[in-house]
Structure formats: structure tokens, C-alpha cells
Amino acid sequence: MDETMTSPETEFISILGAADKSATPPRISSRSLPDTLPILGLSDIVIFPGAVVPLLVETTSSLKLIDDVVAGDRLFGAVLQRKAEIAEPAPEDLYEVGCVSRVAKMVKFPDGTARVLVEGLWRIRIKLYSPPTPYLRAGYELLHDETEDSIEMHAMLRNAHRQFEEIAKISPAFSEHVKIAAVNTEHPGHFADLIAANLTMDLEERQKLLEIVSVRERLQKLLPMLNREQEVLNLSSKIQNDVASSISKTQRDFFLREQMRAIQRELGEGEQGSTEIKTLRDKVEQTPMPEEARKAALQELERLQQTPPAAAEYGISRNYLDWILALPWEKSTEDKLDLKAAERILNEQHFGLEKIKDRLLEFIAVIKRRKLLKGPILCLVGPPGVGKTSLGKSVADALGRKFARMSLGGIRDEAEIRGHRRTYVGAMPGRIIQTLRRVESRNPVILLDELDKVGADFRGDPAAALLEVLDPEQNNTFTDHYLDLPFDLSRVLFIATANWLDPIHPALRDRLEVIELPSYTETEKLEIAKRYLVPRQIEEHGLTRQEIKFSDATLRKTIREYTREAGVRQLEREIAALVRKAARKIVSRNGADGQIKIEPAQLGDFLGHALFVAETAEKITEHGIATGLAWTPVGGEILFIEATRMRGRGNLILTGSLGDVMKESAQAAVSYLRSQAKKLDLDLTDYGKFDIHIHVPAGATPKDGPSAGVAIVAALASLLTKRRARSHVAMTGEISLRGRVLRVGGIKEKILAAQRFGIKEVILPEQNKPDWDEAPPEVRSKLKVHFVRQISEIFPLALERK
């Protein structure tokens, strides 16, 4: 490398001459140039005609060249090297176009280097190099500017003048000498070289501009560069102004805060407020939470810091921060994944319910294999008192999770689920977020009790809000209106309970994994009473098992004569009443020893007369009556379908609080019998002279559904054929006009009712065979079942022979 620039500033010879005329040699004519010139390779600068440039000369050959030039005519050729790292460039290492330059000043330094101020004179093209002795010399030809006197040229020059002056105003790199030269240079070629020498660009671009002889082409290439430079400088100036403005605002805010702190200290308010803010800031920094929540908390903290403690907004912001900090964003409990222990817990706390137990154990097994399983949404559907709610607590115990219960009965406001927006006075998060804060875990078991009791009014539909909560694909970003931050509910195990599915929104029902809990049999109730109800009531009443004893016969009689339910709630109340009576007796004995044993014969004295006599199906002594089986939310029941005939005009009269579906079943039964009268040997020639009246007793109780169709057609057939129905036979099933018997639901509850009322035989649709197989074996052993496909198969089974 031969030389480098020592200053970023480029000046013109006219300015240098004005500054120090004695040091500058007089101008020379191009005609007096020698035929060959010494050639100096430049590593990091391009010299343009008219420019004055300082150079640092270091290599031995270059110092020799400068010494010889200063001793002679001071002229040499300055040519850019193709590669800057070459110290002694050869001819092939140099570009072809350079600039004739003249040494204006030279100063040598003790380290052997020299600083030289050179002036560019003319463009030249190198023709032929001579061997280096000890530096390069070459023949050359002068390159004169090709200019033209045209309107377009004047317009380009004027535009370049204007842009360069704008750049010079805002650029700190241009000296006053350059600005003055720009104003006083009128020649297009000289002005183009002035721009090229001072504009920011790389060496290749400068070399290309040096090689362009046409002034027009040179200006055309420079104008876009001027535009770019002006845009860059304007943007830089804007950035600097913005930074300066930001710094000024920061300083202003600092001084204002200091003044505010001084005022607060004088008023005695500062220390407490600053301590509280600092405590909250530490909590925000230390509490594990997502970045989005942390950002929102810090923003609210800044707002709180600017709010006076006496303002109403202070309490709102503080409450919001407390909620964010109290939520278990990353806090969870570790699951117990011991299947045997979980099965033991479920069996200890609940008798029966094998399906739900199996499903929960499957869930635990999957979690053991895949740690981050999204919680399923289980829905336990069954009559009251069968253990749906208590089962949720058992699930939490089996998993080792926190448990929370949310009662949804009677909720009519969507905000109960999603919370209120903070714009409202007294706004609070919804119950979901409140529950998570209370249990302090993000993976609890939450029981949504009485899901089928959710209502809707003008305040919104809570069931619609539950669509997101109970969707495993969406609830990982559940957003409460109050927090306005996404919270991950995918780790929560939701268990919903309902008495029946019909009132539940169809879209919500689609998100639920429904598990039906049937009614308990008498044997199951007996076992539940012995294992759970009696011990619990003895403990709650302060007694011991040594002081009171229940026999199996006593419990069985209590179940039969004092309860009529699908579950065991009423049974527990009756047991509690017996324990209270026994406790009174024990206290009245004044410490006398002896165990009180409650026998079946004593139930009348303790509980009064039997509420439900051990009923059996009544003896059917007339034609036109058939026994049907019905399902109710509290278990199965038997229905007596009554039909009679009277003079009239062929009308069908239906009474007994029947629903539309049940009325249609009666109409279908009549239509089938009329259409099949000949085949069934029915005499209906006088049908138009009589009315048929069908009645279902317990008229105050609404009844509906298609399952009474078989019993209705049997009662009508009994009426029209004058054949009595068999008293010990009960039936259920839907009928069609084609004479088919169709599948119905609630078979287990209906079979239990039949067994409870002393029925010996039941008639069921053939499609319900799988339901019969799932019925308790103890019940199936006491009943004879007949499966039918056609209505015609019912009559030989249900009616007595003539």
C-alpha cells in the first residue's frame, strides 16, 4: 500500500491558493506536460481534476517518486489500485484512467514517512508502462471533457447545484471552503468533479465517474446519487432530532418527578406510595407469568405510579394488579399417577359406578404415558342423589389435584363466566378465574354442577360463554373480560353434572364426553347405606358403632317403605332421623350401658307410618287397562294406561297431562288397530258411533315421550277384543304405523321399577337387548323378558286368552 488519505475533507486549488500563495507553484498548461509521468498507485482514494487531497506516503519506492517529483516539475500520475493490499503495484494492478496531479506541499517526518498535499489537474488514460526504476513511469493521453451547450444540460446543472447546496447545508462533513466552491463553480464538468470528490460513495463508483468523459453522462449518473444522499441526510437529521427530543423529554420528566417526590415528602405521602410501588414491582418481576401478562402488569404499574392514592382509579388499578399477581400462571400440582392407588380411592369413596371409574382410570393411564394431555370434558348425567357431585371430589383425590365446585344452577349472566370489563364500577373476573385464584393451581379439577340448569336472558347466555371454556382446542387461550389476558385452561380437568341432557345447548353438548349414571338398585342402596351413610351419620351425631346398630332388614325396609328415589339422599335423611332418635334414647338413659339395635318393627315408632307401602302392580280385573313402564328424572315408574268406549262420533279423547309426542303415540295406536282390524279379528263396523277415551292416571304430572306406545296399543286391544291384560306383565316401546316396535331409553330404570312393583314379566323392543344385558343380574334373575319386533307379537304375551 503506497499512500492513504489523512483527512476526509477535499478542497479546491483556488481556496488553497488564497490561503497560502507562496507555498503553491504557479499553474501550468497542458501543452507543457512531459511525454511520460511517474505513476503513483493509490490504495483508498480517487483524485479528481481540481481537487486538493492530502496523502500519506510510506513505501520506499513511493518516497523516492515524491522526492524526484518535488525536485523536478512536481507532476505525476495518480492512479487507483485494483486491490488496496498490494504494497508495490504492477501495471496490471492499476486502473487505466487516472489523474495528472501536482505536489503542492510536502512535509517529511522522523519515522521516514511523508505527508503530501497534491492537486488534481487533468484526466489521463495510461498508454504504455516502462520498467520500474525504481518506480513506474508511463506514457498517457489527456482526456478532455465532452460538454454541450443545451437547455437540458443547463437544467441538469441547475438541478445538481440546488441539490448539492441542500446537502451542503445539512451535512456536517462539508467545510465552508467546499460550500463556497459549490456556489462559485459554473463549468458543468468542474462542478460534476466537485460533486464526485465530496459525495459519499465507494471507490468503484468514484473510479467509474473518473472514467466518464461525457459531462452529460457524468451528471446523469450523479443526480440519483444526490437524491439518495439528500434522503439519507434528511432521515439522519430526523433521527437526531427525535433522539434529542426524547432526551429532553426524559430530562424534563426526571426533574418533574424529583419535584413531585419533594412535594410528596413535604406532605408526608411519598414514602408509603413509593414503598408500595417498589413492592409491587418486585412481585411483578418475581412472579412466574407469561411475557404478555408481565408487560400488562408493568404498564398498569406505571399508570398506578402516576395516579394519586386518593383517586378512584388508584383502587381500580391496584385491584387489577392484585388479580394478575394472584393467579397461578405457572403454578400447578403434580399428578399422582399410581393406577392402583387411584382405583382404591375411587372404590373406597363410591360403590358401583364401574363405567365412570374405568373412564377415569383410563385418563390417568394416558396422562402417565403423555404428560401434557389436554383435560377431557366429562359430563356425568343421571338422576339426583346418585353421587355425581361427590364423584368429582373423588377424582381430584385420586389424581392428587386441587378441587373446586362451581354451581351453575340459575346463572343467567354471561359475565358470571367471563367477568365484567374494567370500565364498569365494581368489575370482577368471572367464576372460572376466581376459582383458579382460590385453589392456587392451574390444573385443578373443577366441577361444573347442574349444567342443565343454566338459563339465559337479556344479559347474555352463559352457555355460549362455556363453549370456549369447555373446548380443549380453544380453552388454552381463554380470555376473561376483566383481565383481558389469555389464560391457559387446557390443564384443568372439567367435570360437568346434569340431571338430563335435553336442556343443554346442542353446541355445548357436542363438546362433552357424556357418561350416564343410572339409578341404584335396592341391593346397591343397601351396600351404600352400610358402607357410607350409616357410619357418616353415626359420626356426625356424636355416637359410636358400639352404641347403635342397624340390621340389613331394617335398612331394606327403610329403602322400600320410606324412600322412592333413584339416588340415596332421602335414604340418608331417614337414617339421620333414626340416629337422632337413638341419640335421644342414649342421652335419656343417663349413662346406662347397652347397645340400641333398631329393628324393622321399630321403624313405625321412629319414622311414623310407611310413606310408600310395598306396592305391587294392581290386579287388573277389567278390560281396557295395561301396565306401562316409564322413565323419570328420579328413576323408573309404572303407568296404568286406561281406555274406555262410549257412544259418540268416533272421536279420540286423551287426558292425563299428556305431551304432544304421547298424544301422537295414542293416535298411531288407534290408526294401526283400525288398519289391521280384519287381521286382528276386531269388529270395528260401528267405530264411528263410539268415542274412545284414553287416560293416564296422576293427571297433575306432565307425561311425554314415545315409550308408552306399546302399552297404549295393548290397552286399546284389550278394550276392543274384550280380553283383559295380564296383571304381572309390564311393557315399554315405541310403535310405528307399519306395526314395528322401536327402541327406547331408560331401560335400566324401567326394569328396576318393574322389579320394585312386583312385575314378573316385561315386554321390550328387540333393539333394546344390549340394554337388558347391562341391567343388574339380581334384577334380571327375577324378571322374565320378552323381546318383540312387531306389534302383533305383543297381544299373545300381554292379553289373556278368551
Short mmCIF file of C-alpha atoms in Angstrom, two decimals, residues 293-673:
data_model
loop_
_atom_site.label_atom_id
_atom_site.label_comp_id
_atom_site.label_asym_id
_atom_site.label_seq_id
_atom_site.Cartn_x
_atom_site.Cartn_y
_atom_site.Cartn_z
CA ALA A 293 -49.15 -10.75 31.32
CA ARG A 294 -45.92 -9.29 32.71
CA LYS A 295 -45.99 -6.50 30.12
CA ALA A 296 -49.61 -5.65 31.01
CA ALA A 297 -48.75 -5.67 34.73
CA LEU A 298 -45.81 -3.31 34.24
CA GLN A 299 -47.94 -0.93 32.16
CA GLU A 300 -50.60 -0.92 34.86
CA LEU A 301 -47.89 -0.34 37.47
CA GLU A 302 -46.65 2.72 35.58
CA ARG A 303 -50.22 4.04 35.45
CA LEU A 304 -50.60 3.34 39.17
CA GLN A 305 -47.38 5.23 39.92
CA GLN A 306 -48.73 8.33 38.19
CA THR A 307 -52.12 8.15 39.96
CA PRO A 308 -52.67 9.85 43.34
CA PRO A 309 -53.65 7.35 46.06
CA ALA A 310 -56.79 9.34 46.81
CA ALA A 311 -58.10 8.94 43.22
CA ALA A 312 -60.74 6.30 42.45
CA GLU A 313 -58.60 4.98 39.58
CA TYR A 314 -55.87 4.06 42.05
CA GLY A 315 -58.00 1.38 43.68
CA ILE A 316 -59.09 0.03 40.29
CA SER A 317 -55.50 -0.30 39.05
CA ARG A 318 -54.32 -1.78 42.34
CA ASN A 319 -57.13 -4.37 42.30
CA TYR A 320 -56.27 -5.32 38.71
CA LEU A 321 -52.60 -5.78 39.63
CA ASP A 322 -53.54 -7.90 42.64
CA TRP A 323 -55.56 -10.22 40.40
CA ILE A 324 -52.72 -10.62 37.89
CA LEU A 325 -50.21 -11.36 40.65
CA ALA A 326 -52.52 -13.80 42.48
CA LEU A 327 -53.29 -16.06 39.51
CA PRO A 328 -51.42 -19.38 39.19
CA TRP A 329 -49.93 -18.67 35.74
CA GLU A 330 -47.21 -21.31 36.10
CA LYS A 331 -48.18 -22.95 39.40
CA SER A 332 -49.57 -26.48 39.30
CA THR A 333 -49.81 -29.61 41.42
CA GLU A 334 -48.06 -32.83 40.50
CA ASP A 335 -50.39 -35.59 39.39
CA LYS A 336 -50.49 -38.91 41.25
CA LEU A 337 -50.16 -41.47 38.51
CA ASP A 338 -50.49 -44.65 40.61
CA LEU A 339 -53.36 -46.56 39.00
CA LYS A 340 -53.79 -48.98 41.89
CA ALA A 341 -53.93 -46.19 44.45
CA ALA A 342 -56.41 -44.23 42.29
CA GLU A 343 -58.61 -47.31 41.89
CA ARG A 344 -58.51 -47.91 45.65
CA ILE A 345 -59.57 -44.32 46.37
CA LEU A 346 -62.47 -44.48 43.91
CA ASN A 347 -63.67 -47.80 45.31
CA GLU A 348 -63.41 -46.60 48.90
CA GLN A 349 -65.49 -43.50 48.28
CA HIS A 350 -68.09 -44.85 45.80
CA PHE A 351 -69.89 -48.11 45.42
CA GLY A 352 -70.63 -49.31 41.90
CA LEU A 353 -70.31 -46.77 39.05
CA GLU A 354 -67.92 -49.05 37.21
CA LYS A 355 -68.14 -47.18 33.88
CA ILE A 356 -67.11 -43.83 35.26
CA LYS A 357 -64.35 -45.42 37.33
CA ASP A 358 -62.97 -47.19 34.28
CA ARG A 359 -63.02 -43.95 32.26
CA LEU A 360 -61.16 -42.02 34.94
CA LEU A 361 -58.54 -44.74 35.31
CA GLU A 362 -58.06 -44.66 31.54
CA PHE A 363 -57.50 -40.91 31.76
CA ILE A 364 -54.85 -41.36 34.47
CA ALA A 365 -53.14 -44.08 32.41
CA VAL A 366 -52.92 -41.78 29.37
CA ILE A 367 -51.50 -38.95 31.48
CA LYS A 368 -48.85 -41.35 32.75
CA ARG A 369 -47.81 -42.03 29.16
CA ARG A 370 -48.16 -38.49 27.83
CA LYS A 371 -47.56 -35.80 30.42
CA LEU A 372 -49.23 -32.82 28.71
CA LEU A 373 -52.60 -34.33 27.83
CA LYS A 374 -55.38 -31.80 27.42
CA GLY A 375 -58.06 -32.42 30.02
CA PRO A 376 -61.22 -34.08 28.68
CA ILE A 377 -64.61 -32.55 29.44
CA LEU A 378 -66.59 -35.23 31.25
CA CYS A 379 -70.32 -34.83 31.82
CA LEU A 380 -71.99 -37.07 34.40
CA VAL A 381 -75.69 -37.39 33.63
CA GLY A 382 -78.08 -39.08 36.00
CA PRO A 383 -80.95 -38.61 38.43
CA PRO A 384 -80.47 -36.68 41.70
CA GLY A 385 -78.65 -38.35 44.56
CA VAL A 386 -76.60 -40.93 42.62
CA GLY A 387 -73.23 -39.38 43.57
CA LYS A 388 -72.37 -37.14 40.61
CA THR A 389 -71.10 -34.24 42.70
CA SER A 390 -69.19 -36.30 45.26
CA LEU A 391 -67.58 -38.24 42.42
CA GLY A 392 -65.80 -35.06 41.28
CA LYS A 393 -64.09 -34.76 44.68
CA SER A 394 -63.05 -38.41 44.47
CA VAL A 395 -61.47 -37.79 41.06
CA ALA A 396 -59.43 -34.90 42.50
CA ASP A 397 -58.31 -37.11 45.40
CA ALA A 398 -57.31 -39.91 43.02
CA LEU A 399 -55.25 -37.52 40.86
CA GLY A 400 -53.81 -35.55 43.78
CA ARG A 401 -55.20 -32.30 42.37
CA LYS A 402 -56.94 -29.35 43.98
CA PHE A 403 -60.75 -29.49 43.80
CA ALA A 404 -63.28 -26.71 43.28
CA ARG A 405 -67.03 -26.79 42.73
CA MET A 406 -68.95 -24.22 40.70
CA SER A 407 -72.73 -24.30 40.92
CA LEU A 408 -74.22 -23.18 37.61
CA GLY A 409 -77.85 -23.55 38.67
CA GLY A 410 -79.78 -20.35 37.98
CA ILE A 411 -76.89 -18.46 36.30
CA ARG A 412 -78.29 -16.13 33.66
CA ASP A 413 -75.49 -13.60 33.15
CA GLU A 414 -72.62 -14.28 30.76
CA ALA A 415 -70.36 -12.14 32.96
CA GLU A 416 -70.57 -14.84 35.64
CA ILE A 417 -68.33 -16.92 33.37
CA ARG A 418 -66.26 -14.32 31.51
CA GLY A 419 -66.24 -11.50 34.06
CA HIS A 420 -67.07 -7.80 33.65
CA ARG A 421 -65.00 -5.32 31.70
CA ARG A 422 -62.96 -2.98 33.86
CA THR A 423 -64.94 0.05 32.68
CA TYR A 424 -67.79 -0.97 35.00
CA VAL A 425 -67.87 0.02 38.65
CA GLY A 426 -67.16 -2.96 40.88
CA ALA A 427 -65.99 -5.12 37.96
CA MET A 428 -64.64 -8.55 38.85
CA PRO A 429 -63.32 -11.55 36.93
CA GLY A 430 -65.65 -14.43 36.13
CA ARG A 431 -66.10 -17.51 38.25
CA ILE A 432 -63.51 -19.50 36.30
CA ILE A 433 -60.69 -17.06 37.09
CA GLN A 434 -61.93 -16.59 40.67
CA THR A 435 -61.84 -20.36 41.18
CA LEU A 436 -58.30 -20.66 39.84
CA ARG A 437 -57.13 -17.89 42.18
CA ARG A 438 -58.81 -19.60 45.13
CA VAL A 439 -57.26 -23.04 44.51
CA GLU A 440 -53.85 -21.56 43.58
CA SER A 441 -53.24 -24.11 40.85
CA ARG A 442 -53.62 -24.09 37.09
CA ASN A 443 -54.50 -27.80 36.85
CA PRO A 444 -57.31 -28.38 39.38
CA VAL A 445 -60.42 -30.50 39.00
CA ILE A 446 -63.34 -28.07 38.55
CA LEU A 447 -66.84 -29.47 38.94
CA LEU A 448 -69.46 -27.56 36.94
CA ASP A 449 -72.54 -28.59 38.91
CA GLU A 450 -76.06 -28.52 37.45
CA LEU A 451 -75.03 -27.65 33.89
CA ASP A 452 -78.56 -28.28 32.68
CA LYS A 453 -79.91 -25.54 34.98
CA VAL A 454 -78.08 -22.68 33.18
CA GLY A 455 -80.51 -20.01 31.96
CA ALA A 456 -80.35 -17.06 29.57
CA ASP A 457 -81.85 -13.57 29.45
CA PHE A 458 -81.08 -10.06 28.15
CA ARG A 459 -77.68 -10.12 29.91
CA GLY A 460 -76.41 -12.90 27.66
CA ASP A 461 -76.27 -16.66 27.52
CA PRO A 462 -73.77 -18.27 29.94
CA ALA A 463 -73.93 -21.49 27.91
CA ALA A 464 -72.44 -19.63 24.94
CA ALA A 465 -69.56 -18.42 27.13
CA LEU A 466 -68.99 -22.00 28.29
CA LEU A 467 -68.41 -23.08 24.67
CA GLU A 468 -64.85 -21.73 24.84
CA VAL A 469 -64.24 -22.90 28.41
CA LEU A 470 -65.26 -26.48 27.62
CA ASP A 471 -63.47 -26.83 24.27
CA PRO A 472 -59.99 -28.40 24.67
CA GLU A 473 -58.96 -26.91 21.31
CA GLN A 474 -59.78 -23.33 22.37
CA ASN A 475 -59.51 -23.02 26.12
CA ASN A 476 -55.70 -22.72 26.11
CA THR A 477 -56.28 -19.01 25.34
CA PHE A 478 -59.38 -18.32 27.45
CA THR A 479 -59.70 -14.54 27.84
CA ASP A 480 -61.62 -13.15 30.79
CA HIS A 481 -63.19 -9.74 30.12
CA TYR A 482 -61.76 -8.29 33.31
CA LEU A 483 -58.17 -9.45 32.85
CA ASP A 484 -58.18 -9.09 29.04
CA LEU A 485 -55.26 -11.55 29.03
CA PRO A 486 -55.24 -15.14 27.71
CA PHE A 487 -55.12 -17.83 30.41
CA ASP A 488 -54.42 -21.49 29.67
CA LEU A 489 -57.30 -23.71 30.85
CA SER A 490 -56.16 -26.78 28.91
CA ARG A 491 -54.59 -28.29 32.05
CA VAL A 492 -57.86 -28.06 34.01
CA LEU A 493 -59.97 -31.22 34.28
CA PHE A 494 -63.58 -30.07 33.94
CA ILE A 495 -66.35 -32.40 35.14
CA ALA A 496 -69.91 -31.27 34.49
CA THR A 497 -73.01 -32.76 36.06
CA ALA A 498 -76.60 -32.72 34.84
CA ASN A 499 -79.86 -34.49 35.54
CA TRP A 500 -80.73 -34.72 31.86
CA LEU A 501 -79.19 -33.61 28.57
CA ASP A 502 -82.17 -32.07 26.79
CA PRO A 503 -81.88 -28.52 28.24
CA ILE A 504 -78.14 -28.29 27.43
CA HIS A 505 -77.23 -26.21 24.37
CA PRO A 506 -76.53 -28.58 21.39
CA ALA A 507 -73.15 -26.98 20.62
CA LEU A 508 -72.18 -27.29 24.28
CA ARG A 509 -73.41 -30.87 24.44
CA ASP A 510 -71.18 -31.68 21.44
CA ARG A 511 -68.09 -30.73 23.48
CA LEU A 512 -68.95 -33.08 26.35
CA GLU A 513 -68.00 -36.69 26.88
CA VAL A 514 -71.28 -37.92 28.37
CA ILE A 515 -71.23 -40.70 30.95
CA GLU A 516 -74.63 -41.78 32.23
CA LEU A 517 -75.07 -42.72 35.89
CA PRO A 518 -78.16 -44.93 36.24
CA SER A 519 -80.39 -45.32 39.27
CA TYR A 520 -79.25 -47.53 42.13
CA THR A 521 -80.81 -50.91 42.68
CA GLU A 522 -82.13 -51.90 46.10
CA THR A 523 -79.04 -54.02 46.71
CA GLU A 524 -76.74 -51.14 45.72
CA LYS A 525 -78.62 -48.79 48.04
CA LEU A 526 -78.26 -51.30 50.87
CA GLU A 527 -74.50 -51.54 50.34
CA ILE A 528 -74.13 -47.75 50.10
CA ALA A 529 -76.10 -47.34 53.35
CA LYS A 530 -73.96 -49.91 55.18
CA ARG A 531 -70.62 -48.63 53.88
CA TYR A 532 -71.10 -44.87 53.79
CA LEU A 533 -74.41 -43.45 55.03
CA VAL A 534 -74.75 -45.17 58.40
CA PRO A 535 -71.11 -44.64 59.51
CA ARG A 536 -71.27 -40.99 58.44
CA GLN A 537 -74.49 -40.26 60.30
CA ILE A 538 -73.27 -42.05 63.43
CA GLU A 539 -70.12 -39.92 63.42
CA GLU A 540 -71.97 -36.66 62.69
CA HIS A 541 -74.35 -37.27 65.62
CA GLY A 542 -71.59 -37.99 68.10
CA LEU A 543 -72.29 -41.70 68.51
CA THR A 544 -70.18 -44.80 68.07
CA ARG A 545 -70.85 -48.12 66.38
CA GLN A 546 -70.91 -49.77 69.77
CA GLU A 547 -73.92 -47.66 70.76
CA ILE A 548 -76.19 -48.19 67.78
CA LYS A 549 -76.68 -50.91 65.23
CA PHE A 550 -78.76 -51.25 62.06
CA SER A 551 -79.71 -54.65 60.72
CA ASP A 552 -79.89 -55.33 56.99
CA ALA A 553 -83.62 -55.98 57.30
CA THR A 554 -84.11 -52.55 58.89
CA LEU A 555 -82.22 -50.80 56.11
CA ARG A 556 -84.04 -52.78 53.44
CA LYS A 557 -87.45 -51.90 54.90
CA THR A 558 -86.42 -48.25 55.14
CA ILE A 559 -85.43 -48.30 51.45
CA ARG A 560 -88.69 -49.94 50.39
CA GLU A 561 -91.26 -48.16 52.57
CA TYR A 562 -89.77 -44.74 53.33
CA THR A 563 -87.96 -43.79 50.10
CA ARG A 564 -88.88 -43.73 46.46
CA GLU A 565 -85.89 -42.28 44.60
CA ALA A 566 -83.15 -43.08 42.13
CA GLY A 567 -80.36 -41.98 44.48
CA VAL A 568 -79.83 -42.14 48.23
CA ARG A 569 -80.44 -38.61 49.56
CA GLN A 570 -83.83 -39.36 51.10
CA LEU A 571 -82.44 -42.62 52.46
CA GLU A 572 -79.66 -40.70 54.22
CA ARG A 573 -82.23 -38.31 55.72
CA GLU A 574 -84.26 -41.24 57.06
CA ILE A 575 -81.10 -42.83 58.53
CA ALA A 576 -80.23 -39.49 60.13
CA ALA A 577 -83.70 -39.39 61.70
CA LEU A 578 -83.19 -42.90 63.13
CA VAL A 579 -79.78 -41.93 64.55
CA ARG A 580 -81.28 -38.82 66.19
CA LYS A 581 -83.97 -40.93 67.86
CA ALA A 582 -81.31 -43.33 69.08
CA ALA A 583 -79.14 -40.47 70.38
CA ARG A 584 -82.07 -39.14 72.40
CA LYS A 585 -82.64 -42.56 73.91
CA ILE A 586 -78.97 -42.92 74.81
CA VAL A 587 -78.88 -39.50 76.47
CA SER A 588 -82.12 -40.16 78.37
CA ARG A 589 -80.72 -43.37 79.88
CA ASN A 590 -78.27 -41.28 81.95
CA GLY A 591 -75.18 -43.28 81.06
CA ALA A 592 -76.71 -46.76 81.25
CA ASP A 593 -74.80 -49.24 79.13
CA GLY A 594 -76.25 -51.20 76.28
CA GLN A 595 -76.44 -51.03 72.52
CA ILE A 596 -79.52 -49.77 70.76
CA LYS A 597 -80.43 -52.05 67.91
CA ILE A 598 -83.01 -50.71 65.51
CA GLU A 599 -85.28 -53.50 64.24
CA PRO A 600 -87.74 -53.35 61.33
CA ALA A 601 -90.71 -53.42 63.68
CA GLN A 602 -89.49 -50.20 65.35
CA LEU A 603 -89.47 -48.13 62.18
CA GLY A 604 -93.10 -47.17 62.65
CA ASP A 605 -92.31 -45.74 66.10
CA PHE A 606 -89.23 -43.86 64.88
CA LEU A 607 -90.27 -42.68 61.41
CA GLY A 608 -94.05 -42.85 61.55
CA HIS A 609 -96.25 -44.78 59.19
CA ALA A 610 -94.76 -46.04 55.95
CA LEU A 611 -94.75 -43.43 53.20
CA PHE A 612 -94.73 -45.99 50.41
CA VAL A 613 -96.46 -49.26 51.02
CA ALA A 614 -94.58 -52.14 49.45
CA GLU A 615 -96.68 -51.87 46.31
CA THR A 616 -97.30 -54.46 43.73
CA ALA A 617 -98.89 -53.94 40.39
CA GLU A 618 -102.64 -53.86 40.99
CA LYS A 619 -104.75 -56.75 39.89
CA ILE A 620 -106.31 -55.94 36.54
CA THR A 621 -109.96 -57.02 36.67
CA GLU A 622 -111.34 -55.11 33.66
CA HIS A 623 -110.51 -54.95 30.01
CA GLY A 624 -109.06 -51.69 28.62
CA ILE A 625 -106.20 -51.42 31.15
CA ALA A 626 -102.48 -52.15 30.52
CA THR A 627 -99.33 -51.65 32.60
CA GLY A 628 -96.57 -49.49 31.07
CA LEU A 629 -93.06 -48.62 32.18
CA ALA A 630 -91.86 -45.00 32.34
CA TRP A 631 -88.60 -43.15 32.99
CA THR A 632 -88.46 -40.08 35.25
CA PRO A 633 -85.53 -37.95 36.44
CA VAL A 634 -85.81 -39.66 39.84
CA GLY A 635 -85.94 -43.21 38.49
CA GLY A 636 -88.38 -45.58 36.84
CA GLU A 637 -92.14 -45.84 37.42
CA ILE A 638 -95.07 -47.94 36.22
CA LEU A 639 -98.03 -46.37 34.44
CA PHE A 640 -101.54 -47.71 34.10
CA ILE A 641 -102.96 -46.90 30.71
CA GLU A 642 -106.76 -46.82 30.86
CA ALA A 643 -109.04 -46.90 27.84
CA THR A 644 -112.83 -46.89 27.63
CA ARG A 645 -115.50 -46.64 24.97
CA MET A 646 -118.73 -44.65 24.87
CA ARG A 647 -121.33 -43.58 22.38
CA GLY A 648 -120.22 -40.70 20.24
CA ARG A 649 -118.95 -39.85 16.77
CA GLY A 650 -115.65 -41.75 16.51
CA ASN A 651 -113.56 -39.16 18.39
CA LEU A 652 -110.35 -39.90 20.32
CA ILE A 653 -110.17 -38.25 23.75
CA LEU A 654 -106.78 -38.05 25.53
CA THR A 655 -106.38 -36.93 29.16
CA GLY A 656 -103.81 -37.11 31.93
CA SER A 657 -101.45 -34.16 31.13
CA LEU A 658 -100.07 -35.88 28.04
CA GLY A 659 -97.43 -34.23 25.89
CA ASP A 660 -97.60 -33.96 22.11
CA VAL A 661 -95.39 -36.99 21.49
CA MET A 662 -97.51 -39.18 23.76
CA LYS A 663 -100.70 -37.98 22.11
CA GLU A 664 -99.27 -38.87 18.72
CA SER A 665 -98.40 -42.34 20.02
CA ALA A 666 -102.08 -42.81 21.02
CA GLN A 667 -103.25 -41.66 17.58
CA ALA A 668 -100.76 -44.03 15.93
CA ALA A 669 -102.04 -46.90 18.08
CA VAL A 670 -105.66 -46.24 17.07
CA SER A 671 -104.72 -45.92 13.39
CA TYR A 672 -102.76 -49.19 13.48
CA LEU A 673 -105.62 -51.13 15.10
#
